[in-house]
XYZ file of C-alpha atoms in Angstrom:
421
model
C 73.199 102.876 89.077
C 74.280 106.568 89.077
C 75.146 107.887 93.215
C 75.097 110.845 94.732
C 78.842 113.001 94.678
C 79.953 115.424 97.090
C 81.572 118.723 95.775
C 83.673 120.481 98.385
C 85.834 123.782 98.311
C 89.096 122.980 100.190
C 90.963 125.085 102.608
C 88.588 126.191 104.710
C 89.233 126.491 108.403
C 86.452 124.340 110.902
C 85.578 125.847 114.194
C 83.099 125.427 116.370
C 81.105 122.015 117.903
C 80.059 119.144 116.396
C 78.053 115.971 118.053
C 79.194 112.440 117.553
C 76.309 110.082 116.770
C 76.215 106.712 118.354
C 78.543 103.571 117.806
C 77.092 102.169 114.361
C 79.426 99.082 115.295
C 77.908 98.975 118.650
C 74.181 99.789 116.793
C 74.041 96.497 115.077
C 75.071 93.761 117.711
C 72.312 95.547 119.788
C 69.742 95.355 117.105
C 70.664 91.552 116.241
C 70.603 90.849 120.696
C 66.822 92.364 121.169
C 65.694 88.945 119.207
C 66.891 87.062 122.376
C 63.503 88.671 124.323
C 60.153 88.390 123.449
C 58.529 91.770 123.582
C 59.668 95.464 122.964
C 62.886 96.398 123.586
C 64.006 100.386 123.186
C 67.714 101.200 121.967
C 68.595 105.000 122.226
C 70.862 106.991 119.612
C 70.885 104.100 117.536
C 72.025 106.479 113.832
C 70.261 106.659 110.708
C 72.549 105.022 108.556
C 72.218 102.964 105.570
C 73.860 99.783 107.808
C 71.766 100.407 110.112
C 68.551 100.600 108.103
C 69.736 96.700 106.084
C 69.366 95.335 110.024
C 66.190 96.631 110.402
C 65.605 94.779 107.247
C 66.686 91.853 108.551
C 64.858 92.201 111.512
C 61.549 92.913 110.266
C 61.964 90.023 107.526
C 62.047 87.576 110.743
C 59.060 89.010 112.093
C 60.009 91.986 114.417
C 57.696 95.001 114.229
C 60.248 98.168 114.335
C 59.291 101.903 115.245
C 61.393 104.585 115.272
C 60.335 107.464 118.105
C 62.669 110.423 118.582
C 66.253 109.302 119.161
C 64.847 105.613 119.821
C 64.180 102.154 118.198
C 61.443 100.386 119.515
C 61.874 96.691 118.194
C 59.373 93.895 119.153
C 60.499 90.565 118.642
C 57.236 88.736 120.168
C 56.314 87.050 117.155
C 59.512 85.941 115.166
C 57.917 84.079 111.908
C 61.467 83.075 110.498
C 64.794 81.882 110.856
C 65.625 82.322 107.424
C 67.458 85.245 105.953
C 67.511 85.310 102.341
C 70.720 86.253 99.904
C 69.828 89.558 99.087
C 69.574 90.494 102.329
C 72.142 89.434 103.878
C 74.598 90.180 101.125
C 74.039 94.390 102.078
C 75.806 94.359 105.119
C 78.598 91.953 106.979
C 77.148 92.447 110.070
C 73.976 90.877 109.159
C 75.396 87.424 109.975
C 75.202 88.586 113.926
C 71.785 87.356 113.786
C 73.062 84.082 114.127
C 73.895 83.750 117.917
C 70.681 84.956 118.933
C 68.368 82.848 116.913
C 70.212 79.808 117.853
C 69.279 80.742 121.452
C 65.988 81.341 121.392
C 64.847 79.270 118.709
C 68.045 76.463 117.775
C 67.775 77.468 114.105
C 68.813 79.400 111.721
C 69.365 79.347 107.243
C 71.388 82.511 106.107
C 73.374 83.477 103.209
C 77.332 83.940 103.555
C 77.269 87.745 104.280
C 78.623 90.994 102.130
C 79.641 94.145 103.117
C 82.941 97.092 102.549
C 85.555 94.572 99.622
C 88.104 95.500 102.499
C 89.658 92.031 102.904
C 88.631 88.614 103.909
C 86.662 88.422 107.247
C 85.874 84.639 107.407
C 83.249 83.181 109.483
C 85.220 80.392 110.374
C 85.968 81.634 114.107
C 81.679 82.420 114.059
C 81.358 78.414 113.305
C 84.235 77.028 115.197
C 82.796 78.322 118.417
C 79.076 77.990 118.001
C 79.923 74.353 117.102
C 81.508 74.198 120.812
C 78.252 75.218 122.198
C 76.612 71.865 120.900
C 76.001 73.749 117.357
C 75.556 71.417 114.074
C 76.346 73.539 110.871
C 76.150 72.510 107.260
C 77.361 74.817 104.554
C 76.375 74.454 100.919
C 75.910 76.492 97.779
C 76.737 79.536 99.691
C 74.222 78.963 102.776
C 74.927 78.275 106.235
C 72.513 76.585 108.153
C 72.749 75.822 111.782
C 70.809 73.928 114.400
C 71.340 72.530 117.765
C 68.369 70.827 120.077
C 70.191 72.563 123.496
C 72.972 75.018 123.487
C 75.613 73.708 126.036
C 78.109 76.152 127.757
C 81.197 75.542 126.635
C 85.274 76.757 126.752
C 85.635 78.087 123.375
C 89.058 79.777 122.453
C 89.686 82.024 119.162
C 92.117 81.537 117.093
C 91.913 85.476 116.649
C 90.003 87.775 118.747
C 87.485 88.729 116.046
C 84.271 91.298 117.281
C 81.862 89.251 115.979
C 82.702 86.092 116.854
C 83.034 87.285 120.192
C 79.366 88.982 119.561
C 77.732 85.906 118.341
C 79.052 83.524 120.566
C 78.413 85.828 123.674
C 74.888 86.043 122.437
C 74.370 82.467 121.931
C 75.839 81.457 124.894
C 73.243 83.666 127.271
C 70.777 81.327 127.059
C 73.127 78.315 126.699
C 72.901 75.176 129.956
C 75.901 75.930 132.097
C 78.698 78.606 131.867
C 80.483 79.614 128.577
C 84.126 80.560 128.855
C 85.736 82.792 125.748
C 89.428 83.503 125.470
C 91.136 85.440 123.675
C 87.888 87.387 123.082
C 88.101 90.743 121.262
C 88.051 93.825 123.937
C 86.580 96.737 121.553
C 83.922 98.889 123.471
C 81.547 97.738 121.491
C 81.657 94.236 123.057
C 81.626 96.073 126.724
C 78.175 98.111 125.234
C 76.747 94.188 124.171
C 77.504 93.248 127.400
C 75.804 95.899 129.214
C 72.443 95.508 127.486
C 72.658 91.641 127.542
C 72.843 92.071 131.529
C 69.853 94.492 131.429
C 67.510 91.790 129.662
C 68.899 89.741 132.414
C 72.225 87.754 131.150
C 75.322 87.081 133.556
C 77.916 88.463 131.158
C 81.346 89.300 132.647
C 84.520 90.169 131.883
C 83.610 92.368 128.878
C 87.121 94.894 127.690
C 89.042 91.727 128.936
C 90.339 89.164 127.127
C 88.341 86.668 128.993
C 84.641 86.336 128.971
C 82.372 84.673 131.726
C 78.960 83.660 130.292
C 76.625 82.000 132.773
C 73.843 80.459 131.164
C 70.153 82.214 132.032
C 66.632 80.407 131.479
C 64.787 83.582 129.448
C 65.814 86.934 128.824
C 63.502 90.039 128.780
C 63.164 93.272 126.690
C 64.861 96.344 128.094
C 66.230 99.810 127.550
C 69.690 101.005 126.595
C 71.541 103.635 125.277
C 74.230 103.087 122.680
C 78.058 104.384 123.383
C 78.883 106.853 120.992
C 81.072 105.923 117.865
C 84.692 106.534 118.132
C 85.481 106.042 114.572
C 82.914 109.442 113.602
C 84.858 111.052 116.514
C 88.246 110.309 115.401
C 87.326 111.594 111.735
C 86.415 114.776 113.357
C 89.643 115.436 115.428
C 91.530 114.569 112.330
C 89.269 116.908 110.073
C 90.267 119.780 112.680
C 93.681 118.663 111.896
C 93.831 119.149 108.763
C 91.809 122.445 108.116
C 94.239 123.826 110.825
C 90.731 124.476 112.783
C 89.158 124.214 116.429
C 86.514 121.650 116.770
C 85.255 120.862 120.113
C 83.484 117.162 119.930
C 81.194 116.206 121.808
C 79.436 112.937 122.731
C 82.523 110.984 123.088
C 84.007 108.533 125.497
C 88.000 109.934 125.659
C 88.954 106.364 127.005
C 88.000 104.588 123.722
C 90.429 107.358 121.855
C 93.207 106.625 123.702
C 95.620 105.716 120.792
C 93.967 108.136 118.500
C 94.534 110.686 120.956
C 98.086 109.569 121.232
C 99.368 109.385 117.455
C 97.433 112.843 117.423
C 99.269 114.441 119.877
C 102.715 113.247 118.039
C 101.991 114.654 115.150
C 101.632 118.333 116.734
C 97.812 118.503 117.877
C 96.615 120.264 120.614
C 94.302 118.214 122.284
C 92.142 118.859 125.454
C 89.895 116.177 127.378
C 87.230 117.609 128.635
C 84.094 115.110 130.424
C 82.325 114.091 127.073
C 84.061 115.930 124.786
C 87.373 116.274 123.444
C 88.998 119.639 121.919
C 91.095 119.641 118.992
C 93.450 122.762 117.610
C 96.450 123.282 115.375
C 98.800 125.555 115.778
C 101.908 125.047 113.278
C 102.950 122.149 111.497
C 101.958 118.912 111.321
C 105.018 116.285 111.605
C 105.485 112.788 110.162
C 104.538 109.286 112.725
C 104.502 105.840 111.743
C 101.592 103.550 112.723
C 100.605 99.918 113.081
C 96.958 98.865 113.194
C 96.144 96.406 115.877
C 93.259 94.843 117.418
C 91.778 96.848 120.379
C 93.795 98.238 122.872
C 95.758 99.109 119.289
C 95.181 101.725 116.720
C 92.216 101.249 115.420
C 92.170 99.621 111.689
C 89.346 101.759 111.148
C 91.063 104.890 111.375
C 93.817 104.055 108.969
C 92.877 105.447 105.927
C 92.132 108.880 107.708
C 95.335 108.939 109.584
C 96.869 108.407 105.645
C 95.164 111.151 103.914
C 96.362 114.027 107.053
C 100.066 112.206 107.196
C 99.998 112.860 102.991
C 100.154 116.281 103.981
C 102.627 116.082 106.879
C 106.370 117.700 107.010
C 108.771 114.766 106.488
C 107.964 110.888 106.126
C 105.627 108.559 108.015
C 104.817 104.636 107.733
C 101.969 103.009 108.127
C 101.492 99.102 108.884
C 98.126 97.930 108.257
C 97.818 94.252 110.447
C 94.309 93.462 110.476
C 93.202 93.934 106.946
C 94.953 92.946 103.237
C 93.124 95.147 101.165
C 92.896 98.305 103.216
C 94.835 100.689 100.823
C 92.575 101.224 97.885
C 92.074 104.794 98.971
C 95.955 105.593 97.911
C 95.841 105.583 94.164
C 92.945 108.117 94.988
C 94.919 110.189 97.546
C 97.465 109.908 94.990
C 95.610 111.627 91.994
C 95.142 114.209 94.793
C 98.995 115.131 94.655
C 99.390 112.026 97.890
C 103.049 110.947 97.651
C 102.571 107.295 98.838
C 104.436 104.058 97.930
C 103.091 100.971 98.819
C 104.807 97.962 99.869
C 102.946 94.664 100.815
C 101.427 95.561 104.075
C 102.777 99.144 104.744
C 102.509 102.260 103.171
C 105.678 104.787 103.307
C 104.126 108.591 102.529
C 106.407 111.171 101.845
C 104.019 114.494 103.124
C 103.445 116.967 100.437
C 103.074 121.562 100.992
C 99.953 120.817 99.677
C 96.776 118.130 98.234
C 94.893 119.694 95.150
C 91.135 118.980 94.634
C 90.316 116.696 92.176
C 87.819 113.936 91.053
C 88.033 110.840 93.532
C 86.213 107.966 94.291
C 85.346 106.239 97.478
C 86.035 102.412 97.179
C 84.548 101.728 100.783
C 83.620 103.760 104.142
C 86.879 104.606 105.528
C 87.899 105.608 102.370
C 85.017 107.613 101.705
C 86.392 109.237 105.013
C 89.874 109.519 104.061
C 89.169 111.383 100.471
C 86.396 113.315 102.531
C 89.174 115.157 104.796
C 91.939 115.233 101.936
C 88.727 117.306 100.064
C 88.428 119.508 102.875
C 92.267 120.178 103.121
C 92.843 119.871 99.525
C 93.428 123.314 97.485
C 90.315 124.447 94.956
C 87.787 121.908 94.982
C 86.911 118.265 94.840
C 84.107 116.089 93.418
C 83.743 112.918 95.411
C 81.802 110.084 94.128
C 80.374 107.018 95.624
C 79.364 108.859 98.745
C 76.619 105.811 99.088
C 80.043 104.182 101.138
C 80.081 107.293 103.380
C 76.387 107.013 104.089
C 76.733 103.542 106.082
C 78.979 105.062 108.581
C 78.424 108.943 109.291
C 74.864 110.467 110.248
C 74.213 113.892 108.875
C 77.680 114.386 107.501
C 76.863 117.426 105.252
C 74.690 119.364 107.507
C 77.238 118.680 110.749
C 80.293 119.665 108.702
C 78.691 122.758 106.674
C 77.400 124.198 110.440
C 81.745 124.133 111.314
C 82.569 126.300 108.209
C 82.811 123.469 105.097
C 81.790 124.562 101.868
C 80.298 120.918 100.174
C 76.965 120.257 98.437
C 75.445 117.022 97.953
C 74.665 116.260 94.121
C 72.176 113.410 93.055
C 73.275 112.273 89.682
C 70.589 113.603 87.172
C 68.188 111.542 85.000
């Protein structure tokens, strides 16, 4: 099936403001958690994304009515009519399998499909299973199902092996409804597991300890719908400062949290940005060069995994040599042989990259192999002399809202192109 391309005219300089939309990694644990109340809950600046619209899939294929009103979801979950989620389904989107923890707790069932999602690298469930099976969970996997029942959830101490977001997410939202207290170590400490926490205490959970690597889960009798408004997404917002970056521009961005770019911020300011916190936004500007860093992707406090690839395509154009050291994910460097047809000099080497920074990318034709890809051959485009036709920008749709019309409003020249036929 043909996709749509982008086609964007490089070198030009981005000024102005542009808004970050909310978390989409934040967006789907909250989606999956409003099936833990009967009745309407309302989730604000939850993005239009095509990630986002596979969980309202999900949803409304277990029996959840879902509206959307201005910037808000409205998603009853009254009158579930399944716990089973079929293969084709579930295989659109990794994060469908989040709907696990919550059905378990309100219902002690649940049949899904081993989930899909971005070919970046194995993300096993085996930490999801380990710890729901410490809660009193039975699980039997065949022929590519998983299916999962327990007659009471128990709290429990369950310790990961790894702290992985959505075993974290799952178990956290399994363990709200759980008999007695639920104890996680080594839990993951993204903001997105502080934003889950926040709306599980609205519907009336005692969750604490969320950012730490120690959670606190005391077990409630029912939950109820509520109201909450999503944190906005720090991977959009680092794209942006790095876009700024690149087209040696002046972006002010706003809707962001500056706390949750603290190591983006950082590597930024290394490699010669001028960058300015202001209360919800952050201002980015080049003056002169940009210089070489090396970077190692780590779990949250760390540099963000997620931001790798973007980091790689403005470092390809950097004075002098940088490394990158990708920890968290084995296949994260199929945007370099793109970067590379670009004029990218990068070597790779097992788990790091070495990139020797070129005067200057040229546009070409590139493909996106995933969403942070998409991203990184997005900003090489916009830095990139002449112009660039970018294909596969289906990848780029799960994760950015209203790319085109956000970037062309800054001063980017780019079309959209639907394949014809």
């Amino acid at each position: 099936m043909a996709m749509d391309r982008y086609v964007i005219t490089g070198k030009q300089r981005l000024e102005g403001t542009i808004r970050v939309s909310g978390a989409k990694n934040s967006s789907l644990p909250l989606l999956a958690a409003t099936l833990l109340a009967e009745g309407t809950s309302t989730l604000l600046e939850i993005p239009a994304l095509a990630d986002i619209r596979h969980m309202i899939e999900v949803l409304e294929h277990l029996g959840c009515k879902v509206q959307r009103q201005n910037e808000g979801l409205n998603i009853d979950a009254a009158a579930l009519e399944f716990c089973d989620v079929d293969e084709e389904l579930m295989r659109k989107m990794r994060a469908s399998n989040l709907i696990l923890g919550p059905l378990l707790a309100r219902y002690g069932r649940v049949k899904i499909s081993r989930p899909g999602g971005c070919a970046i690298g194995s993300r096993p469930m085996d930490q999801h299973i380990k710890g729901l099976q410490q809660l009193g969970v039975k699980i039997k996997e065949r022929h590519g199902y998983i299916e999962a029942w327990a007659d009471r959830l128990e709290g429990a101490e369950v310790y990961l092996d790894v702290p992985s977001v959505g075993a974290t997410e799952n178990i956290m939202m399994a363990a709200v409804l759980a008999k007695g207290t639920t104890v996680i170590r080594n839990a993951a400490r993204e903001p997105e597991i502080v934003d889950l926490q926040n709306f599980l205490n609205k519907m009336g959970a005692k969750v604490r300890g969320a950012g730490m690597d120690v959670l606190r889960i005391d077990g409630a009798d029912i939950l109820r719908p509520a109201e909450h408004t999503v944190i906005p997404d720090r991977i959009e917002a680092g794209t942006h400062m790095i876009a700024a970056v690149m087209t040696e521009g002046d972006l002010t961005i706003e809707n962001v949290v500056p706390e949750h770019l603290e190591p983006v911020i950082a590597k930024l300011r290394q490699a010669g940005a001028k960058i300015t916190l202001l209360d919800d936004a952050v201002r980015v500007e080049r003056k002169g060069k940009i210089h070489s860093i090396d970077l190692k992707t780590m779990p949250y406090p760390g540099f963000p995994t997620d931001m790798q690839p973007q980091f790689m395509a403005m470092l390809a154009c950097a004075e002098g040599t940088s490394v990158i050291t990708e920890t968290i994910f084995e296949n994260r460097f199929q945007h370099v042989d793109e970067l590379c047809r670009m004029g990218a000099q990068i070597k790779v080497e097992g788990r790091t990259v070495i990139i020797r920074g070129v005067k200057n990318l040229e546009g070409a034709f590139v493909e996106a192999t995933d969403l942070r890809a998409g991203a990184a051959l997005f900003l090489a485009a916009l830095a990139a002399e002449e112009a660039t036709v970018l294909e596969r920008v289906d990848y780029i749709d799960r994760g950015y809202e209203n790319l085109e019309e956000k970037y062309r409003h800054i001063g980017a020249k780019m079309l959209r192109v639907a394949p014809k036929g």
